[in-house]
Amino acid sequence: MAKITEVPAPVEETVGKTIEATVTSLKAGVAKATANFEATQAQVKQGVEKAVSTAEEMVAFNQANLEAIVKAGQIWAAGIQDLSKHLAATAQASLDESIATFKALSGVKSLKDAMDLQTAYARATLEKTLAESGKITDASIKLTEQALAPITARVTVAVEKFSKAA
């Protein structure tokens, strides 16, 4: 058998060109892959930054919502306390008037005087009850408006914010 020790020149030249083409192709592939990786990395970074920004906005928005709810609760609690004090004072005044009327009834000398006293007491009680119920209704409406004001303001902000986003 014959031994081949030398590679003919045309084969060597072909192998050299093939290796050179492969290396050039690999370099181009690596450059393209690097460019694609960098572009993908930039898009991911941009997406993460946008997600973080959106999350920060949502946290701030929700924190302001919570603050509005707390403020509304504080206004409501203070208003209910004031209404309760007013109702207690009204009840005490009514009780005092009832006791005074009862004492006056025990000292009347005729049935007519007792009926007149009872009629005057009933009329005064009815008038005071109607006046007080009007005051309490007005105070309740005012309290509700005041308590809802912080929440209404947040709803307005939300509508403005989300209408811009849409």
mmCIF file of C-alpha atoms in Angstrom:
data_model
loop_
_atom_site.group_PDB
_atom_site.id
_atom_site.type_symbol
_atom_site.label_atom_id
_atom_site.label_comp_id
_atom_site.label_asym_id
_atom_site.label_seq_id
_atom_site.Cartn_x
_atom_site.Cartn_y
_atom_site.Cartn_z
ATOM 1 C CA MET A 1 0.000 0.000 0.000
ATOM 2 C CA ALA A 2 1.087 3.389 -0.860
ATOM 3 C CA LYS A 3 1.511 6.021 1.756
ATOM 4 C CA ILE A 4 0.279 9.533 1.124
ATOM 5 C CA THR A 5 2.504 11.932 2.886
ATOM 6 C CA GLU A 6 1.785 15.074 1.039
ATOM 7 C CA VAL A 7 -1.535 16.643 0.413
ATOM 8 C CA PRO A 8 -1.884 17.963 -3.083
ATOM 9 C CA ALA A 9 -1.924 21.782 -3.321
ATOM 10 C CA PRO A 10 -5.489 22.160 -4.644
ATOM 11 C CA VAL A 11 -6.919 20.198 -1.671
ATOM 12 C CA GLU A 12 -4.855 22.225 0.803
ATOM 13 C CA GLU A 13 -6.063 25.446 -0.781
ATOM 14 C CA THR A 14 -9.689 24.261 -0.646
ATOM 15 C CA VAL A 15 -9.394 23.267 3.023
ATOM 16 C CA GLY A 16 -7.809 26.632 3.822
ATOM 17 C CA LYS A 17 -10.605 28.506 2.090
ATOM 18 C CA THR A 18 -13.198 26.389 3.868
ATOM 19 C CA ILE A 19 -11.618 27.054 7.272
ATOM 20 C CA GLU A 20 -11.354 30.751 6.480
ATOM 21 C CA ALA A 21 -15.017 30.860 5.404
ATOM 22 C CA THR A 22 -16.033 28.991 8.561
ATOM 23 C CA VAL A 23 -14.095 31.397 10.789
ATOM 24 C CA THR A 24 -15.599 34.395 8.987
ATOM 25 C CA SER A 25 -19.047 32.874 9.308
ATOM 26 C CA LEU A 26 -18.484 32.186 13.040
ATOM 27 C CA LYS A 27 -17.270 35.759 13.609
ATOM 28 C CA ALA A 28 -20.342 37.134 11.826
ATOM 29 C CA GLY A 29 -22.617 34.821 13.850
ATOM 30 C CA VAL A 30 -20.988 35.853 17.132
ATOM 31 C CA ALA A 31 -21.277 39.539 16.194
ATOM 32 C CA LYS A 32 -24.932 39.085 15.255
ATOM 33 C CA ALA A 33 -25.668 37.121 18.448
ATOM 34 C CA THR A 34 -23.913 39.782 20.538
ATOM 35 C CA ALA A 35 -25.912 42.544 18.866
ATOM 36 C CA ASN A 36 -29.176 40.640 19.402
ATOM 37 C CA PHE A 37 -28.257 39.941 23.039
ATOM 38 C CA GLU A 38 -27.483 43.621 23.660
ATOM 39 C CA ALA A 39 -30.761 44.683 22.039
ATOM 40 C CA THR A 40 -32.701 42.138 24.099
ATOM 41 C CA GLN A 41 -30.884 43.244 27.247
ATOM 42 C CA ALA A 42 -31.799 46.896 26.533
ATOM 43 C CA GLN A 43 -35.459 45.954 25.999
ATOM 44 C CA VAL A 44 -35.532 43.913 29.219
ATOM 45 C CA LYS A 45 -33.915 46.789 31.135
ATOM 46 C CA GLN A 46 -36.473 49.219 29.686
ATOM 47 C CA GLY A 47 -39.316 46.856 30.592
ATOM 48 C CA VAL A 48 -38.063 46.414 34.152
ATOM 49 C CA GLU A 49 -37.662 50.169 34.593
ATOM 50 C CA LYS A 50 -41.196 50.732 33.329
ATOM 51 C CA ALA A 51 -42.568 48.000 35.623
ATOM 52 C CA VAL A 52 -40.766 49.496 38.634
ATOM 53 C CA SER A 53 -42.029 52.967 37.754
ATOM 54 C CA THR A 54 -45.589 51.668 37.378
ATOM 55 C CA ALA A 55 -45.339 49.801 40.680
ATOM 56 C CA GLU A 56 -44.067 52.933 42.437
ATOM 57 C CA GLU A 57 -46.944 54.969 40.988
ATOM 58 C CA MET A 58 -49.472 52.358 42.108
ATOM 59 C CA VAL A 59 -48.018 52.265 45.632
ATOM 60 C CA ALA A 60 -48.170 56.060 45.886
ATOM 61 C CA PHE A 61 -51.701 56.111 44.458
ATOM 62 C CA ASN A 62 -52.926 53.425 46.859
ATOM 63 C CA GLN A 63 -51.194 55.110 49.795
ATOM 64 C CA ALA A 64 -53.061 58.341 49.005
ATOM 65 C CA ASN A 65 -56.303 56.332 48.777
ATOM 66 C CA LEU A 66 -55.657 54.807 52.192
ATOM 67 C CA GLU A 67 -54.883 58.230 53.654
ATOM 68 C CA ALA A 68 -58.186 59.544 52.261
ATOM 69 C CA ILE A 69 -60.087 56.653 53.846
ATOM 70 C CA VAL A 70 -58.382 57.245 57.201
ATOM 71 C CA LYS A 71 -59.144 60.977 57.000
ATOM 72 C CA ALA A 72 -62.786 60.240 56.162
ATOM 73 C CA GLY A 73 -62.970 57.877 59.147
ATOM 74 C CA GLN A 74 -61.521 60.519 61.458
ATOM 75 C CA ILE A 75 -63.999 63.129 60.244
ATOM 76 C CA TRP A 76 -66.868 60.642 60.624
ATOM 77 C CA ALA A 77 -65.819 59.620 64.154
ATOM 78 C CA ALA A 78 -65.461 63.229 65.315
ATOM 79 C CA GLY A 79 -68.829 64.126 63.774
ATOM 80 C CA ILE A 80 -70.601 61.166 65.357
ATOM 81 C CA GLN A 81 -69.076 62.119 68.694
ATOM 82 C CA ASP A 82 -70.396 65.685 68.317
ATOM 83 C CA LEU A 83 -73.842 64.421 67.296
ATOM 84 C CA SER A 84 -73.889 62.052 70.268
ATOM 85 C CA LYS A 85 -73.023 64.883 72.650
ATOM 86 C CA HIS A 86 -75.794 66.999 71.133
ATOM 87 C CA LEU A 87 -78.299 64.143 71.447
ATOM 88 C CA ALA A 88 -77.270 63.549 75.061
ATOM 89 C CA ALA A 89 -77.683 67.242 75.868
ATOM 90 C CA THR A 90 -81.089 67.284 74.166
ATOM 91 C CA ALA A 91 -82.175 64.176 76.052
ATOM 92 C CA GLN A 92 -81.015 65.708 79.352
ATOM 93 C CA ALA A 93 -82.921 68.931 78.628
ATOM 94 C CA SER A 94 -86.034 66.898 77.765
ATOM 95 C CA LEU A 95 -85.703 64.911 80.985
ATOM 96 C CA ASP A 96 -85.276 68.097 83.008
ATOM 97 C CA GLU A 97 -88.369 69.568 81.379
ATOM 98 C CA SER A 98 -90.357 66.387 82.081
ATOM 99 C CA ILE A 99 -89.354 66.465 85.740
ATOM 100 C CA ALA A 100 -90.263 70.146 85.998
ATOM 101 C CA THR A 101 -93.652 69.450 84.394
ATOM 102 C CA PHE A 102 -94.274 66.505 86.743
ATOM 103 C CA LYS A 103 -93.423 68.690 89.753
ATOM 104 C CA ALA A 104 -95.740 71.383 88.430
ATOM 105 C CA LEU A 105 -98.503 68.793 87.930
ATOM 106 C CA SER A 106 -98.203 67.671 91.525
ATOM 107 C CA GLY A 107 -98.928 71.229 92.672
ATOM 108 C CA VAL A 108 -101.979 72.051 90.485
ATOM 109 C CA LYS A 109 -105.252 72.841 92.174
ATOM 110 C CA SER A 110 -107.694 71.921 89.394
ATOM 111 C CA LEU A 111 -108.133 69.454 86.580
ATOM 112 C CA LYS A 112 -108.237 72.330 84.078
ATOM 113 C CA ASP A 113 -104.839 73.586 85.264
ATOM 114 C CA ALA A 114 -103.458 70.027 84.950
ATOM 115 C CA MET A 115 -104.838 69.685 81.391
ATOM 116 C CA ASP A 116 -103.478 73.122 80.393
ATOM 117 C CA LEU A 117 -100.067 72.253 81.824
ATOM 118 C CA GLN A 118 -100.061 68.852 80.097
ATOM 119 C CA THR A 119 -101.167 70.404 76.782
ATOM 120 C CA ALA A 120 -98.465 73.086 76.955
ATOM 121 C CA TYR A 121 -95.852 70.419 77.783
ATOM 122 C CA ALA A 122 -96.973 68.199 74.866
ATOM 123 C CA ARG A 123 -96.958 71.138 72.440
ATOM 124 C CA ALA A 124 -93.509 72.316 73.562
ATOM 125 C CA THR A 125 -92.135 68.771 73.389
ATOM 126 C CA LEU A 126 -93.486 68.272 69.865
ATOM 127 C CA GLU A 127 -92.074 71.622 68.690
ATOM 128 C CA LYS A 128 -88.659 70.875 70.202
ATOM 129 C CA THR A 129 -88.666 67.368 68.752
ATOM 130 C CA LEU A 130 -89.408 68.680 65.265
ATOM 131 C CA ALA A 131 -86.793 71.429 65.556
ATOM 132 C CA GLU A 132 -84.162 69.028 66.916
ATOM 133 C CA SER A 133 -84.852 66.398 64.264
ATOM 134 C CA GLY A 134 -84.334 69.067 61.591
ATOM 135 C CA LYS A 135 -81.049 70.127 63.211
ATOM 136 C CA ILE A 136 -79.883 66.521 63.499
ATOM 137 C CA THR A 137 -80.824 65.806 59.880
ATOM 138 C CA ASP A 138 -78.918 68.885 58.686
ATOM 139 C CA ALA A 139 -75.917 68.019 60.862
ATOM 140 C CA SER A 140 -75.970 64.410 59.589
ATOM 141 C CA ILE A 141 -76.051 65.519 55.957
ATOM 142 C CA LYS A 142 -73.232 67.994 56.569
ATOM 143 C CA LEU A 143 -71.190 65.333 58.362
ATOM 144 C CA THR A 144 -71.697 62.868 55.524
ATOM 145 C CA GLU A 145 -70.561 65.457 52.972
ATOM 146 C CA GLN A 146 -67.483 66.305 55.055
ATOM 147 C CA ALA A 147 -66.582 62.659 55.595
ATOM 148 C CA LEU A 148 -66.967 61.833 51.907
ATOM 149 C CA ALA A 149 -64.926 64.844 50.741
ATOM 150 C CA PRO A 150 -61.495 63.119 50.961
ATOM 151 C CA ILE A 151 -62.823 60.034 49.189
ATOM 152 C CA THR A 152 -64.535 62.140 46.517
ATOM 153 C CA ALA A 153 -61.257 63.971 45.928
ATOM 154 C CA ARG A 154 -59.448 60.630 45.419
ATOM 155 C CA VAL A 155 -62.144 59.441 43.008
ATOM 156 C CA THR A 156 -61.635 62.647 41.016
ATOM 157 C CA VAL A 157 -57.873 62.031 40.923
ATOM 158 C CA ALA A 158 -58.448 58.421 39.840
ATOM 159 C CA VAL A 159 -60.820 59.429 37.044
ATOM 160 C CA GLU A 160 -58.339 62.036 35.785
ATOM 161 C CA LYS A 161 -55.401 59.624 36.009
ATOM 162 C CA PHE A 162 -57.101 56.720 34.283
ATOM 163 C CA SER A 163 -58.772 58.854 31.620
ATOM 164 C CA LYS A 164 -55.295 60.109 30.624
ATOM 165 C CA ALA A 165 -54.020 56.541 30.502
ATOM 166 C CA ALA A 166 -56.868 55.421 28.228
#
